[in-house]
PDB file of C-alpha atoms in Angstrom:
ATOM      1  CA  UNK A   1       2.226  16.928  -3.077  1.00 62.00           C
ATOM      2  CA  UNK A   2       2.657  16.645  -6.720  1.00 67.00           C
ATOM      3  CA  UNK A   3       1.655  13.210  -8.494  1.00 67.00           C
ATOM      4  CA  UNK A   4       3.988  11.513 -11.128  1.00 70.00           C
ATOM      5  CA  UNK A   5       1.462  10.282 -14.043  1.00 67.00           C
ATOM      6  CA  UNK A   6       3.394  11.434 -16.513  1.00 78.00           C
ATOM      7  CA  UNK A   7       5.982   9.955 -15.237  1.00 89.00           C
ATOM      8  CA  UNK A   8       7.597   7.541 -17.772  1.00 91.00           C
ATOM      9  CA  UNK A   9       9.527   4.486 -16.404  1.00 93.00           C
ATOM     10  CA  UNK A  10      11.969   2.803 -18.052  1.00 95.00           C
ATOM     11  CA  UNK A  11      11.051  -1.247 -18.479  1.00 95.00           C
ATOM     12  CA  UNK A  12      14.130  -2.152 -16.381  1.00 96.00           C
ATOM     13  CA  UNK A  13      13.109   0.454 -13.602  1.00 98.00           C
ATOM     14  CA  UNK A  14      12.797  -2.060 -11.161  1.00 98.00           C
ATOM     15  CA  UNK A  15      15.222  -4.896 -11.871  1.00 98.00           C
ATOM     16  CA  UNK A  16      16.928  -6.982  -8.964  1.00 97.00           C
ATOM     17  CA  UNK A  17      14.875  -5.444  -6.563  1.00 98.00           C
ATOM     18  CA  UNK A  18      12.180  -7.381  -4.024  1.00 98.00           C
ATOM     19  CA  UNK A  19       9.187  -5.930  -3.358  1.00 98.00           C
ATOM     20  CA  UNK A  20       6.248  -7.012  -1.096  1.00 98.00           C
ATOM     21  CA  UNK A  21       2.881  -5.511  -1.846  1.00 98.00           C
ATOM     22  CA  UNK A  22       0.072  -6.020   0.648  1.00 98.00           C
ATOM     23  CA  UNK A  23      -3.597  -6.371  -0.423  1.00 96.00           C
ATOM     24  CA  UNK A  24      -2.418  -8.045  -3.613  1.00 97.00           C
ATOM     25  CA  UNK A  25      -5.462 -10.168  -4.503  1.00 95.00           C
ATOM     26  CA  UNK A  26      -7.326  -7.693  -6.176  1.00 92.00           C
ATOM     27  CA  UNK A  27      -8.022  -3.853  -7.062  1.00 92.00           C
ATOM     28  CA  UNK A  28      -5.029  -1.299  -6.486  1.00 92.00           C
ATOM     29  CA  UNK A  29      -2.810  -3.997  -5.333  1.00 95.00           C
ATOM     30  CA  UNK A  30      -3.020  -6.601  -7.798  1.00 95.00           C
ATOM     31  CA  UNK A  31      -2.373  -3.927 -10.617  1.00 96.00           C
ATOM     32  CA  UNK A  32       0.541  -2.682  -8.475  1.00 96.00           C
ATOM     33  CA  UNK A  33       2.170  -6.033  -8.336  1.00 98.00           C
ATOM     34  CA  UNK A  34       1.760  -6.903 -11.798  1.00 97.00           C
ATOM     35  CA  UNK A  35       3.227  -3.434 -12.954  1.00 97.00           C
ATOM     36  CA  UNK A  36       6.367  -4.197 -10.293  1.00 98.00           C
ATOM     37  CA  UNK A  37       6.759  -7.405 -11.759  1.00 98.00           C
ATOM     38  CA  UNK A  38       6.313  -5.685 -15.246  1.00 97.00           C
ATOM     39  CA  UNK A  39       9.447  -4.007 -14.764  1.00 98.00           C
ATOM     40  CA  UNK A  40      11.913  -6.542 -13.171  1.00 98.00           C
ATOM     41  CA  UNK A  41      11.490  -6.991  -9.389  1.00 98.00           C
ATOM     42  CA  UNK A  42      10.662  -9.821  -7.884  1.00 98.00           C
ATOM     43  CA  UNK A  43       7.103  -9.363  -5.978  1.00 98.00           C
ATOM     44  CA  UNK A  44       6.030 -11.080  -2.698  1.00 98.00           C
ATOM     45  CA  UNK A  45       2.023 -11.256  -2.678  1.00 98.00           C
ATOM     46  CA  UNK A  46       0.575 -10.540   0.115  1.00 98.00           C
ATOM     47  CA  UNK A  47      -3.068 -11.094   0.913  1.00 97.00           C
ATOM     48  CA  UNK A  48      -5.939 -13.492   2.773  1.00 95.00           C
ATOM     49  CA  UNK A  49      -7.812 -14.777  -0.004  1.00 96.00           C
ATOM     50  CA  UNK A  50      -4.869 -17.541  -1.511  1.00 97.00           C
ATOM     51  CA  UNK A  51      -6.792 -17.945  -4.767  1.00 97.00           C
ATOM     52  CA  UNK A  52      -6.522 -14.457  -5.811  1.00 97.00           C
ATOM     53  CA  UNK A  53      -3.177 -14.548  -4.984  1.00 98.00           C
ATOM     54  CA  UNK A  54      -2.255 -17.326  -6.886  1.00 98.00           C
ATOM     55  CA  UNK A  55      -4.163 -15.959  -9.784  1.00 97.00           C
ATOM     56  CA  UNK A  56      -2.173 -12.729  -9.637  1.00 98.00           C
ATOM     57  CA  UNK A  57       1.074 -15.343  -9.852  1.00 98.00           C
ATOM     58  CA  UNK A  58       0.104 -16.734 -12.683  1.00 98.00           C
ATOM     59  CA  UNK A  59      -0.429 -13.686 -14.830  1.00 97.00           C
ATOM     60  CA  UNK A  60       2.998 -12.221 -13.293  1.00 98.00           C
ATOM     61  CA  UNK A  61       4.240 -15.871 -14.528  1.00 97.00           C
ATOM     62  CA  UNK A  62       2.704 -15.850 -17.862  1.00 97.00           C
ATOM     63  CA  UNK A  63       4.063 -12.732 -18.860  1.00 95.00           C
ATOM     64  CA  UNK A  64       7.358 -13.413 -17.994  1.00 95.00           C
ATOM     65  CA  UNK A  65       7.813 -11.474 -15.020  1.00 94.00           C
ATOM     66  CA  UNK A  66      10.185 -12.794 -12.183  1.00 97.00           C
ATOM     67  CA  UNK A  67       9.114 -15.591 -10.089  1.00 97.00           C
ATOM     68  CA  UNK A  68       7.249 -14.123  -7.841  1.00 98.00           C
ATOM     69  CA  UNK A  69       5.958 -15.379  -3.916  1.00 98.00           C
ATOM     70  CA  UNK A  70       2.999 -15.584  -2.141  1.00 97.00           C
ATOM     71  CA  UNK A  71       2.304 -14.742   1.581  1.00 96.00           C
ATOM     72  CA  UNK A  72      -1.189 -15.260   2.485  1.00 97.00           C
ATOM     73  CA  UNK A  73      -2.144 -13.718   5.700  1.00 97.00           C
ATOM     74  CA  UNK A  74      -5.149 -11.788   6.960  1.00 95.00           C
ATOM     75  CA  UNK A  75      -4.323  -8.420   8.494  1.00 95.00           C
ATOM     76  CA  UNK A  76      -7.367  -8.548  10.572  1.00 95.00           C
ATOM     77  CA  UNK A  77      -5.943 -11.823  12.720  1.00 93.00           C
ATOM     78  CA  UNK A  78      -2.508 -11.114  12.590  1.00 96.00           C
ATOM     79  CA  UNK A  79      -0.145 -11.770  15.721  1.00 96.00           C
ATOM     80  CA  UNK A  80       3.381  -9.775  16.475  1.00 96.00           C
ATOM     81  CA  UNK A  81       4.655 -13.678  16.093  1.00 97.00           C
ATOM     82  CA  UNK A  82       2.954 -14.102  12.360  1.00 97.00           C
ATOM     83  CA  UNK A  83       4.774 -10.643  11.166  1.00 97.00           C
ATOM     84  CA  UNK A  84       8.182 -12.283  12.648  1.00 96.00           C
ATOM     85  CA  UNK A  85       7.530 -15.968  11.375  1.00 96.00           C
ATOM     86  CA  UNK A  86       6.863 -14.065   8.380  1.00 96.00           C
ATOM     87  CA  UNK A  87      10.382 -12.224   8.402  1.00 97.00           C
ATOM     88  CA  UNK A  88      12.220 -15.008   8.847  1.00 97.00           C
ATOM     89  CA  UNK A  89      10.873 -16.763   5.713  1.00 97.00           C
ATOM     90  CA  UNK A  90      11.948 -13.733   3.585  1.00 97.00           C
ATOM     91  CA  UNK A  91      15.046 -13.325   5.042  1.00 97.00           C
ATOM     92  CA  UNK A  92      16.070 -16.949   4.442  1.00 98.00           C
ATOM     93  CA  UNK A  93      14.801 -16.741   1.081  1.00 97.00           C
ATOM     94  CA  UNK A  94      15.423 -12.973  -0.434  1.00 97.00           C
ATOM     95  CA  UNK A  95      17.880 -11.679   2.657  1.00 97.00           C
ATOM     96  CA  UNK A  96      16.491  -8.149   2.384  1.00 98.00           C
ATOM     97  CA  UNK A  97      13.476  -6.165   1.605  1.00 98.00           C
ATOM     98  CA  UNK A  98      14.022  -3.341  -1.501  1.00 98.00           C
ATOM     99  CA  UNK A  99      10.228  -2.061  -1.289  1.00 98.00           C
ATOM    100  CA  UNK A 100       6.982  -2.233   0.591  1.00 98.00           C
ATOM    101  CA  UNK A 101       3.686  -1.121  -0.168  1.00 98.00           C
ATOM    102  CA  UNK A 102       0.867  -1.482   1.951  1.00 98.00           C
ATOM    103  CA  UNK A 103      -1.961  -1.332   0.082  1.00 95.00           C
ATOM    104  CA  UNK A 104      -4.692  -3.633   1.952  1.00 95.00           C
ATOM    105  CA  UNK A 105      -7.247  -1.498   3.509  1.00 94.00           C
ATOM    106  CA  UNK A 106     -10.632  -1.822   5.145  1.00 92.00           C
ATOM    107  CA  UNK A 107     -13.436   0.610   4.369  1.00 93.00           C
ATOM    108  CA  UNK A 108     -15.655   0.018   7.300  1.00 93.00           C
ATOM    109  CA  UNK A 109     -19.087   1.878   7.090  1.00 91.00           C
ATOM    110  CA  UNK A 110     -20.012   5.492   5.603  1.00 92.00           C
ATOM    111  CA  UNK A 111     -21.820   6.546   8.812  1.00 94.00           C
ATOM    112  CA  UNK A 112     -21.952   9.056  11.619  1.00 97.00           C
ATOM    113  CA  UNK A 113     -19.961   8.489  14.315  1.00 97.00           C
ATOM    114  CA  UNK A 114     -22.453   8.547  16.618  1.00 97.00           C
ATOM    115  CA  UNK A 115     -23.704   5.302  15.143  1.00 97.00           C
ATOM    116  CA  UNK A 116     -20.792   3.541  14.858  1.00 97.00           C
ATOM    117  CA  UNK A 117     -19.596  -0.116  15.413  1.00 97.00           C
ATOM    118  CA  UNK A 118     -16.988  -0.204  18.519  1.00 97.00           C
ATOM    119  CA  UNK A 119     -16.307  -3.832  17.255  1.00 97.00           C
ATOM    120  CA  UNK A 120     -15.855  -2.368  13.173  1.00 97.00           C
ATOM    121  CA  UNK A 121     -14.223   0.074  14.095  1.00 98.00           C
ATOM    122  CA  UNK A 122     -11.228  -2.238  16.307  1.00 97.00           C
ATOM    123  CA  UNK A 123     -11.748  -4.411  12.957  1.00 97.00           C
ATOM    124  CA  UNK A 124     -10.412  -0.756  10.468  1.00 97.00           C
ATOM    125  CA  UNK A 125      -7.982   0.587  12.440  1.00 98.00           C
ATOM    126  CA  UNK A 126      -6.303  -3.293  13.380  1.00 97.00           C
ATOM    127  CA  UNK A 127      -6.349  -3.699   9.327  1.00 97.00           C
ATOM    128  CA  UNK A 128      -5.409   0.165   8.184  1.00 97.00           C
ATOM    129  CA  UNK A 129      -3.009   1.355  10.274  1.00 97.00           C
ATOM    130  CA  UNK A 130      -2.082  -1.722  13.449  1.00 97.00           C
ATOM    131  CA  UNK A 131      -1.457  -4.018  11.456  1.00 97.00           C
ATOM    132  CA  UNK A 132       1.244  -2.112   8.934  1.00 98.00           C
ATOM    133  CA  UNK A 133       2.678  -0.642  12.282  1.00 98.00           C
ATOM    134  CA  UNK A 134       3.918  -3.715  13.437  1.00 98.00           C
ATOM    135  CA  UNK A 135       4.434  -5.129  10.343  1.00 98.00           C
ATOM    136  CA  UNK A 136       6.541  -2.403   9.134  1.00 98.00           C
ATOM    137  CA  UNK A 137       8.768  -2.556  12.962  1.00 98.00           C
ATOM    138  CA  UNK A 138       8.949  -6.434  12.056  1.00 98.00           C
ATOM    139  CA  UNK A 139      10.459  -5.749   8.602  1.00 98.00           C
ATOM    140  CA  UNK A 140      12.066  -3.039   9.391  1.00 98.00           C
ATOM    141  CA  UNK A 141      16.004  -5.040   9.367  1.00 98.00           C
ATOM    142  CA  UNK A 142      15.322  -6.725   5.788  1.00 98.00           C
ATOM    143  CA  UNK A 143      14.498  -3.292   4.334  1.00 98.00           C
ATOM    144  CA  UNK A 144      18.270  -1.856   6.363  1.00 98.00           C
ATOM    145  CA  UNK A 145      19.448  -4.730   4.589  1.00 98.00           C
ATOM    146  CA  UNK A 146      18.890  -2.750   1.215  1.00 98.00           C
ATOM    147  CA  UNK A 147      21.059  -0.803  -0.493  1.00 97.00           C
ATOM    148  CA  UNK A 148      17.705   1.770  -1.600  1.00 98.00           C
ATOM    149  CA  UNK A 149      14.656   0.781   0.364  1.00 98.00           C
ATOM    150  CA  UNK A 150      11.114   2.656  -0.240  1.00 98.00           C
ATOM    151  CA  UNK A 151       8.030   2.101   1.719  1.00 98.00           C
ATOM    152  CA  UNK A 152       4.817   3.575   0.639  1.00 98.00           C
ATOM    153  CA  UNK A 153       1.888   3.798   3.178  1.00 98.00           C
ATOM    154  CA  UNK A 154      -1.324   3.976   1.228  1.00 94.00           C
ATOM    155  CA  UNK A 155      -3.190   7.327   2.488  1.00 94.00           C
ATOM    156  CA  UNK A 156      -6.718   8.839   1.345  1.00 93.00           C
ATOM    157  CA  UNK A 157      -7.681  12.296   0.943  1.00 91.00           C
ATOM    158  CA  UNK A 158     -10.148  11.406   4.062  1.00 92.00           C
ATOM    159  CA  UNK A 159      -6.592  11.157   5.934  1.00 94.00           C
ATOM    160  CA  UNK A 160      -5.630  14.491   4.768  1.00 93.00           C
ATOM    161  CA  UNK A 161      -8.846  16.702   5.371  1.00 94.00           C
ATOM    162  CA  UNK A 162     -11.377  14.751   7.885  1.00 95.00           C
ATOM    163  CA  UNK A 163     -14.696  14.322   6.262  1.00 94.00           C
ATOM    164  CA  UNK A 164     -18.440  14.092   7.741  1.00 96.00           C
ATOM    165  CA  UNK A 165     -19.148  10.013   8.466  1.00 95.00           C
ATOM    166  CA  UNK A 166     -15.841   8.877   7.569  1.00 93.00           C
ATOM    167  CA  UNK A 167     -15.052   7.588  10.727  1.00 96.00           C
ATOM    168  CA  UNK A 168     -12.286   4.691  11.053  1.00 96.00           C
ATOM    169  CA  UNK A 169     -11.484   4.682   7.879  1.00 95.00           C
ATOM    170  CA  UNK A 170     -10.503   8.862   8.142  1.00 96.00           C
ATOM    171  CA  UNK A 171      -9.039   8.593  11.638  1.00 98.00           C
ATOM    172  CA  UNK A 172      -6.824   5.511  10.468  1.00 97.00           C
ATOM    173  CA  UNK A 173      -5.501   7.220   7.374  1.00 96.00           C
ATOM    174  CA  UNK A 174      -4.657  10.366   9.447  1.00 98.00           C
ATOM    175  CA  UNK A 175      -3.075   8.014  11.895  1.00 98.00           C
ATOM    176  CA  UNK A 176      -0.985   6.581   8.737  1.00 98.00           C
ATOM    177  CA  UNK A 177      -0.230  10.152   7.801  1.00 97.00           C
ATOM    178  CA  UNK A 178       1.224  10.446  11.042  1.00 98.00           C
ATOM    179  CA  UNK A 179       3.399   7.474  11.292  1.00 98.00           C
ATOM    180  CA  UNK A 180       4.902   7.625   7.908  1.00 98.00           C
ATOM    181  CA  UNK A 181       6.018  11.093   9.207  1.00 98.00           C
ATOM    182  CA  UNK A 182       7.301   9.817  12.391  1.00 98.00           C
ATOM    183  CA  UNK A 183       9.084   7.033  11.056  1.00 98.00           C
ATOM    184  CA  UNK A 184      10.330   9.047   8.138  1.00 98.00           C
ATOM    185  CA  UNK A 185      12.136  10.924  10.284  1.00 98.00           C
ATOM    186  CA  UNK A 186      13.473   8.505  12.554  1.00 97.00           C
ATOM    187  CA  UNK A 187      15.037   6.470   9.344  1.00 97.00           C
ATOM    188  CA  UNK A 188      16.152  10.143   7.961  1.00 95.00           C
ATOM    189  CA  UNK A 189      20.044   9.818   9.018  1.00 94.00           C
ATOM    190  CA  UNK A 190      20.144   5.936   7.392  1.00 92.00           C
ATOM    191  CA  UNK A 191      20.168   7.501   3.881  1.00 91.00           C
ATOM    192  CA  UNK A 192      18.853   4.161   2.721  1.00 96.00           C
ATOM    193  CA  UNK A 193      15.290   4.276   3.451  1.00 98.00           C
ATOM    194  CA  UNK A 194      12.548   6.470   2.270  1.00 98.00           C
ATOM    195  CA  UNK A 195       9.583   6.534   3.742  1.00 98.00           C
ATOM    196  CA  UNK A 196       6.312   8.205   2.168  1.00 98.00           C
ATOM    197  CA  UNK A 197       2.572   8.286   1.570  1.00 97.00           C
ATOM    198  CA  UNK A 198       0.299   7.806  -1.447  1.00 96.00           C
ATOM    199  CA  UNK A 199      -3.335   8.820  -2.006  1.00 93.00           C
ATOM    200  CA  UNK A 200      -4.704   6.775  -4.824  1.00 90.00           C
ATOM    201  CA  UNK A 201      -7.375   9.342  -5.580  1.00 78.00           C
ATOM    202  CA  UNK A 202     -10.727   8.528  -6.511  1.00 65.00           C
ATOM    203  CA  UNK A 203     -10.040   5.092  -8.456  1.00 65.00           C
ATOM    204  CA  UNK A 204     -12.262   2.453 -10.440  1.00 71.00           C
ATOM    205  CA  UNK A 205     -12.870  -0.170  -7.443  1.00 64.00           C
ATOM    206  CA  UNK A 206     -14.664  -2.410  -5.206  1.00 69.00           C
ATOM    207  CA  UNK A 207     -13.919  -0.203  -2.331  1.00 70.00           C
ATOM    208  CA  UNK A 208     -14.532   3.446  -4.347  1.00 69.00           C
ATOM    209  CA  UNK A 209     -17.811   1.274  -5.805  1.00 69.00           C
ATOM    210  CA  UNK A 210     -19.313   0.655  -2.367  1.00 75.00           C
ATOM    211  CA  UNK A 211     -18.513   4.075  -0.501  1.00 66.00           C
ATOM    212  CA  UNK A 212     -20.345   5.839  -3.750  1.00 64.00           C
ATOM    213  CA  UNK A 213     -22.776   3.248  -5.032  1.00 73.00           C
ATOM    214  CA  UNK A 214     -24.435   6.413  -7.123  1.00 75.00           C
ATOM    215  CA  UNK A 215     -21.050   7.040  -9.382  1.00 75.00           C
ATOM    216  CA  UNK A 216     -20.561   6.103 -12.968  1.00 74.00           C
ATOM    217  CA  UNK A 217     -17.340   4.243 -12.673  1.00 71.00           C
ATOM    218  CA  UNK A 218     -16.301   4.873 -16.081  1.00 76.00           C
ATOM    219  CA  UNK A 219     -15.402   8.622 -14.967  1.00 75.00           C
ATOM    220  CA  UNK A 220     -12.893   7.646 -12.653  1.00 71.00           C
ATOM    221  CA  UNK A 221      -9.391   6.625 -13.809  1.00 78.00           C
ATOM    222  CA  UNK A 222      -8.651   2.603 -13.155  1.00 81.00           C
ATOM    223  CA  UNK A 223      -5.617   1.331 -10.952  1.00 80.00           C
ATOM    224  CA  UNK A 224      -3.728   0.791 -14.355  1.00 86.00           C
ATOM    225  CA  UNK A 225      -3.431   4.753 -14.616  1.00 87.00           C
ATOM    226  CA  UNK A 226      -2.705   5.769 -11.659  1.00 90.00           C
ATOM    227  CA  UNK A 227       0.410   3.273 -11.161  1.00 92.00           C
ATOM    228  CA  UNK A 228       3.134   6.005 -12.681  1.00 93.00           C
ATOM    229  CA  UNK A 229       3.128   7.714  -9.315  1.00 94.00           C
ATOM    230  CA  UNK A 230       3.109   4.433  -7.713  1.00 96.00           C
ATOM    231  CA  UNK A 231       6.593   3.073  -9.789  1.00 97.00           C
ATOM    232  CA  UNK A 232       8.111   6.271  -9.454  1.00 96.00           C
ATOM    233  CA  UNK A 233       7.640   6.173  -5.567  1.00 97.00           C
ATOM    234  CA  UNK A 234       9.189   2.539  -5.780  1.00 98.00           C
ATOM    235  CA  UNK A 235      11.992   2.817  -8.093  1.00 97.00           C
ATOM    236  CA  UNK A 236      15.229   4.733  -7.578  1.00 97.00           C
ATOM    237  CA  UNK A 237      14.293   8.017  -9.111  1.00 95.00           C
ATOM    238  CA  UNK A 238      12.596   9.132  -6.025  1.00 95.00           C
ATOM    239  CA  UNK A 239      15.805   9.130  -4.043  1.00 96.00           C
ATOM    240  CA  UNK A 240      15.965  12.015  -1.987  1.00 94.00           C
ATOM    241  CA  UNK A 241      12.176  12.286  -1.202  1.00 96.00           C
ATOM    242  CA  UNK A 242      11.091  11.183   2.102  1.00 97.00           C
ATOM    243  CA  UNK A 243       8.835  12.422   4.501  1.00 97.00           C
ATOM    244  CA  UNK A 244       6.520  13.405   2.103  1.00 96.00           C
ATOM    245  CA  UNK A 245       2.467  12.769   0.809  1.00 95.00           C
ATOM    246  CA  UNK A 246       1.899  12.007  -2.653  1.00 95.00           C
ATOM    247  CA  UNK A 247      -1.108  11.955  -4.873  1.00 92.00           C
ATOM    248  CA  UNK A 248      -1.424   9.254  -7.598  1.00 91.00           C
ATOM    249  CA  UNK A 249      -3.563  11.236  -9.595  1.00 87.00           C
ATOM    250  CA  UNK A 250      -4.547  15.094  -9.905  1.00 82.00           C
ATOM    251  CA  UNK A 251      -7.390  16.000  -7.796  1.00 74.00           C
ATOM    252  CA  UNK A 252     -10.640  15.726  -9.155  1.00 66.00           C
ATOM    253  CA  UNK A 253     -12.298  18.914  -9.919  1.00 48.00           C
TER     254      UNK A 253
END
C-alpha cells in the first residue's frame, strides 16, 4: 500500500483528540508521540521504562503540547486484569479512546529457527502480537466511545514476505497482519473505527541498529521522516481506509 510522506498535515490535524501510543520511551514511539502532541491531541505514554516516559512528557510539556499522561507498563508481564485496571483509569479520566498505536515491539534474535529460544520466542510473540490482542479487546469500548477512532498495528516487511532467520519476530508481524484484518472487518459496519497496519520501513534505530550492526545509519531515514504516514493514518483524513497495510516510507531499492 501506498505511504503518505508527502503528506502535509495541517498543525491543528489532531486537536481534541486522545491518543495512546505504546512503546513511547524511545525510537519510533517517542517521535510519534511528540509529533501527536505537536498537533493538538492529548497523548497517553505508554511504556516500561518510567524515566523515558517522563522525559518524553516533559518535551511534549515544554513545547506546549497538551498535557499529556503516562502509563507505564511492561508488555512482557502484562495480565488480562492490568489491560482492564488500565481501562478504567482512562475511562474515568478521558471517557474514550480517539487513537491507538502500538508501536512497542521486541526483536528477539536474527537466527535460524532451528536454533531458537522456546522461552524468547513466548517472550516476542507475548510482547508483538499477545499483548496488543488483548489490549486492543480491553480498549476496544473507549475507542466505540469515539466519534472517529483509528488504530494502527505496527507491521514489518518481515510480516509481509517471511524472511530466512526471522523467526518470532516474522511470524508475530504476520500474525499482526492477520488480526488487524480480522478485526478490521469485524468493526467494518461501526463506521467509527478504522483499523490498519503500518510498516515503518527500514528506520534509524536501536532495533534496525542491532538486527544490521554492519549498516551506516546515516542512509536510512530517522523516525522524524517517516511520521507523515503515521499522522495521516491517525488524523481524520484517512476516513474511509480500513482494512488496509501501509508503508511509512517507499521501499528501499
Amino acid at each position: 500500500m501506498s505511504c503518505k510522506i508527502d503528506y502535509q498535515p495541517p498543525s491543528d490535524l489532531l486537536k481534541g483528540r486522545v491518543i495512546l501510543v505504546t512503546g513511547a520511551g524511545d525510537g519510533i514511539g517517542r517521535v510519534a508521540a511528540l509529533d501527536c502532541a505537536g498537533h493538538g491531541a492529548t497523548v497517553i505514554l505508554l511504556g516500561r521504562t518510567i524515566a523515558k516516559l517522563e522525559k518524553v512528557y516533559d518535551e511534549i510539556e515544554a513545547s506546549g503540547g497538551p498535557q499529556p499522561a503516562i502509563f507505564p507498563l511492561n508488555l512482557e508481564g502484562a495480565t488480562l486484569k492490568d489491560y482492564h485496571d488500565m481501562v478504567e483509569t482512562l475511562e474515568a479520566e478521558f471517557g474514550r479512546l480517539d487513537g491507538l498505536l502500538h508501536n512497542a515491539g521486541l526483536l528477539g534474535r536474527i537466527t535460524p529457527f532451528e536454533q531458537y529460544n522456546p522461552e524468547l520466542w513466548d517472550q516476542v510473540m507475548q510482547v508483538n502480537i499477545n499483548g496488543p490482542i488483548w489490549m486492543t479487546q480491553a480498549l476496544l469500548p473507549l475507542l466505540k466511545a469515539s466519534e472517529d477512532a483509528s488504530l494502527v498495528f505496527t507491521s514489518s516487511s518481515v510480516g509481509r514476505k517471511g524472511r530466512a532467520y526471522w523467526g518470532a519476530y516474522s511470524v508475530s508481524k504476520f500474525a499482526t497482519e492477520g488480526f488487524m484484518e480480522v478485526l478490521a472487518d469485524e468493526l467494518e459496519h461501526l463506521g467509527n473505527i478504522r483499523v490498519n497496519s503500518l510498516n515503518p520501513g527500514a528506520t534509524r534505530t536501536w532495533m534496525r541498529k542491532t538486527a544490521y550492526p554492519g549498516e551506516d545509519p546515516s542512509l536510512l531515514r530517522t523516525p522524524e521522516e517517516i511520521m507523515p504516514t503515521y499522522l495521516w493514518l491517525l488524523g481524520p483524513d484517512s476516513r474511509g481506509h480500513n482494512g488496509l497495510a501501509f508503508d511509512a516510507q517507499p521501499p528501499r531499492e
